[in-house]
Tab-separated table of C-alpha atoms in Angstrom:
chain	number	residue	atom	x	y	z
A	20	UNK	CA	20.424	-23.873	-3.442
A	21	UNK	CA	23.628	-22.037	-4.299
A	22	UNK	CA	21.743	-19.262	-6.118
A	23	UNK	CA	19.222	-18.918	-3.293
A	24	UNK	CA	22.020	-18.782	-0.718
A	25	UNK	CA	23.926	-16.208	-2.761
A	26	UNK	CA	20.810	-14.042	-3.073
A	27	UNK	CA	20.142	-14.193	0.674
A	28	UNK	CA	23.784	-13.499	1.523
A	29	UNK	CA	23.839	-10.552	-0.887
A	30	UNK	CA	20.766	-9.099	0.821
A	31	UNK	CA	22.404	-9.553	4.234
A	32	UNK	CA	25.620	-7.874	3.108
A	33	UNK	CA	23.707	-4.959	1.593
A	34	UNK	CA	21.727	-4.556	4.825
A	35	UNK	CA	24.887	-4.606	6.938
A	36	UNK	CA	26.705	-2.127	4.718
A	37	UNK	CA	23.775	0.285	4.810
A	38	UNK	CA	23.630	0.166	8.620
A	39	UNK	CA	20.367	-1.744	8.957
A	40	UNK	CA	19.545	-3.365	12.289
A	41	UNK	CA	18.749	-7.079	12.664
A	42	UNK	CA	15.025	-6.677	11.991
A	43	UNK	CA	15.648	-4.609	8.875
A	44	UNK	CA	18.242	-7.129	7.677
A	45	UNK	CA	15.807	-10.020	8.154
A	46	UNK	CA	13.105	-8.066	6.343
A	47	UNK	CA	15.507	-7.391	3.456
A	48	UNK	CA	16.448	-11.049	3.113
A	49	UNK	CA	12.800	-12.101	3.359
A	50	UNK	CA	11.890	-9.606	0.619
A	51	UNK	CA	14.644	-10.875	-1.693
A	52	UNK	CA	13.679	-14.533	-1.177
A	53	UNK	CA	10.006	-13.768	-1.847
A	54	UNK	CA	10.909	-11.746	-4.968
A	55	UNK	CA	12.498	-14.855	-6.481
A	56	UNK	CA	8.931	-16.045	-7.029
A	57	UNK	CA	9.290	-19.673	-5.969
A	58	UNK	CA	7.170	-20.544	-2.886
A	59	UNK	CA	9.457	-23.489	-2.121
A	60	UNK	CA	12.418	-21.128	-1.683
A	61	UNK	CA	13.004	-20.468	2.021
A	62	UNK	CA	16.132	-19.649	3.996
A	63	UNK	CA	16.749	-20.579	7.608
A	64	UNK	CA	19.048	-18.178	9.388
A	65	UNK	CA	20.281	-17.104	12.763
A	66	UNK	CA	21.232	-13.450	12.439
A	67	UNK	CA	23.224	-12.059	15.350
A	68	UNK	CA	25.124	-8.996	16.495
A	69	UNK	CA	27.691	-9.084	19.267
A	70	UNK	CA	28.492	-5.904	21.192
A	71	UNK	CA	31.752	-6.686	22.995
A	72	UNK	CA	31.918	-3.598	25.272
A	73	UNK	CA	28.617	-4.547	26.947
A	74	UNK	CA	28.877	-8.333	26.382
A	75	UNK	CA	25.414	-8.225	24.814
A	76	UNK	CA	24.240	-10.542	22.060
A	77	UNK	CA	21.192	-9.674	19.969
A	78	UNK	CA	19.800	-12.274	17.567
A	79	UNK	CA	16.934	-13.327	15.339
A	80	UNK	CA	16.259	-17.013	14.782
A	81	UNK	CA	14.400	-17.675	11.539
A	82	UNK	CA	13.772	-21.419	11.459
A	83	UNK	CA	17.373	-22.283	12.318
A	84	UNK	CA	18.742	-24.632	14.993
A	85	UNK	CA	19.094	-22.750	18.282
A	86	UNK	CA	22.404	-21.430	19.561
A	87	UNK	CA	23.881	-22.818	22.782
A	88	UNK	CA	25.901	-21.214	25.542
A	89	UNK	CA	28.564	-23.127	27.440
A	90	UNK	CA	29.158	-21.430	30.764
A	91	UNK	CA	32.429	-21.314	32.681
A	92	UNK	CA	31.474	-24.510	34.543
A	93	UNK	CA	30.775	-26.436	31.327
A	94	UNK	CA	26.981	-26.115	31.505
A	95	UNK	CA	25.339	-26.422	28.075
A	96	UNK	CA	22.192	-24.278	27.743
A	97	UNK	CA	20.009	-23.395	24.784
A	98	UNK	CA	19.923	-19.690	24.033
A	99	UNK	CA	16.205	-19.192	24.480
A	100	UNK	CA	14.284	-16.595	22.552
A	101	UNK	CA	11.716	-16.122	19.835
A	102	UNK	CA	11.883	-18.434	16.814
A	103	UNK	CA	10.405	-17.148	13.576
A	104	UNK	CA	9.510	-18.930	10.372
A	105	UNK	CA	12.208	-19.364	7.750
A	106	UNK	CA	12.779	-16.280	5.613
A	107	UNK	CA	10.511	-16.354	2.570
A	108	UNK	CA	8.050	-18.784	4.183
A	109	UNK	CA	4.339	-18.159	4.512
A	110	UNK	CA	1.900	-15.955	2.677
A	111	UNK	CA	3.176	-12.620	3.944
A	112	UNK	CA	6.290	-11.146	5.505
A	113	UNK	CA	6.606	-11.925	9.216
A	114	UNK	CA	7.142	-9.513	12.058
A	115	UNK	CA	10.318	-10.110	14.010
A	116	UNK	CA	11.223	-9.954	17.686
A	117	UNK	CA	14.896	-9.708	18.613
A	118	UNK	CA	16.277	-11.873	21.404
A	119	UNK	CA	18.854	-10.289	23.701
A	120	UNK	CA	21.217	-11.942	26.169
A	121	UNK	CA	24.160	-10.920	28.261
A	122	UNK	CA	27.097	-13.312	28.145
A	123	UNK	CA	29.540	-13.615	31.019
A	124	UNK	CA	33.332	-13.914	30.916
A	125	UNK	CA	34.165	-17.580	30.344
A	126	UNK	CA	30.996	-18.231	28.310
A	127	UNK	CA	31.214	-19.701	24.836
A	128	UNK	CA	28.460	-19.242	22.267
A	129	UNK	CA	28.024	-22.069	19.738
A	130	UNK	CA	26.212	-21.467	16.438
A	131	UNK	CA	25.876	-24.434	14.077
A	132	UNK	CA	23.942	-25.803	11.134
A	133	UNK	CA	21.891	-28.976	11.247
A	134	UNK	CA	24.526	-30.732	9.136
A	135	UNK	CA	26.411	-31.168	12.418
A	136	UNK	CA	23.626	-32.509	14.623
A	137	UNK	CA	22.008	-34.590	11.856
A	138	UNK	CA	25.253	-36.304	10.836
A	139	UNK	CA	24.811	-40.077	10.714
A	140	UNK	CA	27.235	-41.904	13.014
A	141	UNK	CA	28.977	-45.287	12.619
A	142	UNK	CA	26.810	-47.125	15.147
A	143	UNK	CA	23.535	-45.757	13.757
A	144	UNK	CA	21.642	-42.709	14.818
A	145	UNK	CA	22.800	-39.135	14.543
A	146	UNK	CA	25.565	-37.018	16.055
A	147	UNK	CA	22.965	-34.841	17.803
A	148	UNK	CA	23.307	-32.450	20.682
A	149	UNK	CA	24.746	-35.262	22.801
A	150	UNK	CA	27.637	-35.617	20.373
A	151	UNK	CA	28.190	-31.886	20.430
A	152	UNK	CA	28.199	-31.828	24.247
A	153	UNK	CA	30.680	-34.717	24.413
A	154	UNK	CA	32.947	-32.950	21.936
A	155	UNK	CA	32.793	-29.709	23.933
A	156	UNK	CA	33.683	-31.548	27.137
A	157	UNK	CA	36.637	-33.136	25.344
A	158	UNK	CA	37.991	-29.794	24.108
A	159	UNK	CA	41.605	-29.237	25.113
A	160	UNK	CA	40.823	-25.741	26.464
A	161	UNK	CA	37.754	-23.524	27.006
A	162	UNK	CA	38.630	-21.341	24.030
A	163	UNK	CA	36.696	-20.690	20.831
A	164	UNK	CA	39.367	-22.370	18.693
A	165	UNK	CA	39.674	-25.476	20.880
A	166	UNK	CA	35.893	-25.816	21.105
A	167	UNK	CA	35.411	-25.487	17.343
A	168	UNK	CA	38.237	-27.964	16.633
A	169	UNK	CA	36.845	-30.489	19.127
A	170	UNK	CA	33.385	-30.353	17.534
A	171	UNK	CA	34.823	-30.504	14.006
A	172	UNK	CA	37.049	-33.484	14.847
A	173	UNK	CA	34.165	-35.322	16.536
A	174	UNK	CA	31.794	-34.723	13.600
A	175	UNK	CA	34.340	-35.895	11.044
A	176	UNK	CA	35.348	-38.994	13.032
A	177	UNK	CA	31.727	-39.949	13.810
A	178	UNK	CA	31.440	-41.667	10.421
A	179	UNK	CA	33.615	-42.578	7.458
A	180	UNK	CA	31.218	-41.381	4.767
A	181	UNK	CA	31.391	-37.811	3.484
A	182	UNK	CA	29.115	-35.198	4.985
A	183	UNK	CA	25.638	-35.266	3.424
A	184	UNK	CA	24.849	-31.654	4.339
A	185	UNK	CA	26.775	-28.489	5.101
A	186	UNK	CA	28.306	-28.485	8.558
A	187	UNK	CA	28.982	-24.915	9.575
A	188	UNK	CA	30.126	-23.924	13.034
A	189	UNK	CA	30.910	-20.617	14.737
A	190	UNK	CA	32.155	-20.366	18.332
A	191	UNK	CA	32.497	-17.095	20.225
A	192	UNK	CA	34.377	-17.085	23.539
A	193	UNK	CA	33.798	-14.209	25.937
A	194	UNK	CA	36.906	-12.991	27.781
């Protein structure tokens, strides 16, 4: 897994450094994963670009959990758009469609891995989207840092056992 992740990340970095757009970056990662020659190797990813001057987010979801937007009133909405197969999956390279959304001042974008939502909790079951929503509502302020800390604290206190999967979280707050 570490080697596969490093290969995919290297392809992403090379694409970014050479000025490729999101589709070209996804195609590059897909090509690298396929070139490894193991049909069980696939990479889920949510590739995104934020353009602050226009408050526009462009993204590609390749088999990854969806992103969510928390609006200024605390509403929690899935960022809807095309979802593609995981990179490296299938018999041939996919074609990609980029999702685009405008975010408003006061919005927060939450990107996460399934290690957060699939975390087992003390009373049985999983942390899930409900756990994430409760954590967001409990955040001390509507900032990126406070939101990320609230989710992290809730995930870690949901159970006493160590995490079984990676739990990665990115929060973007729009001013």
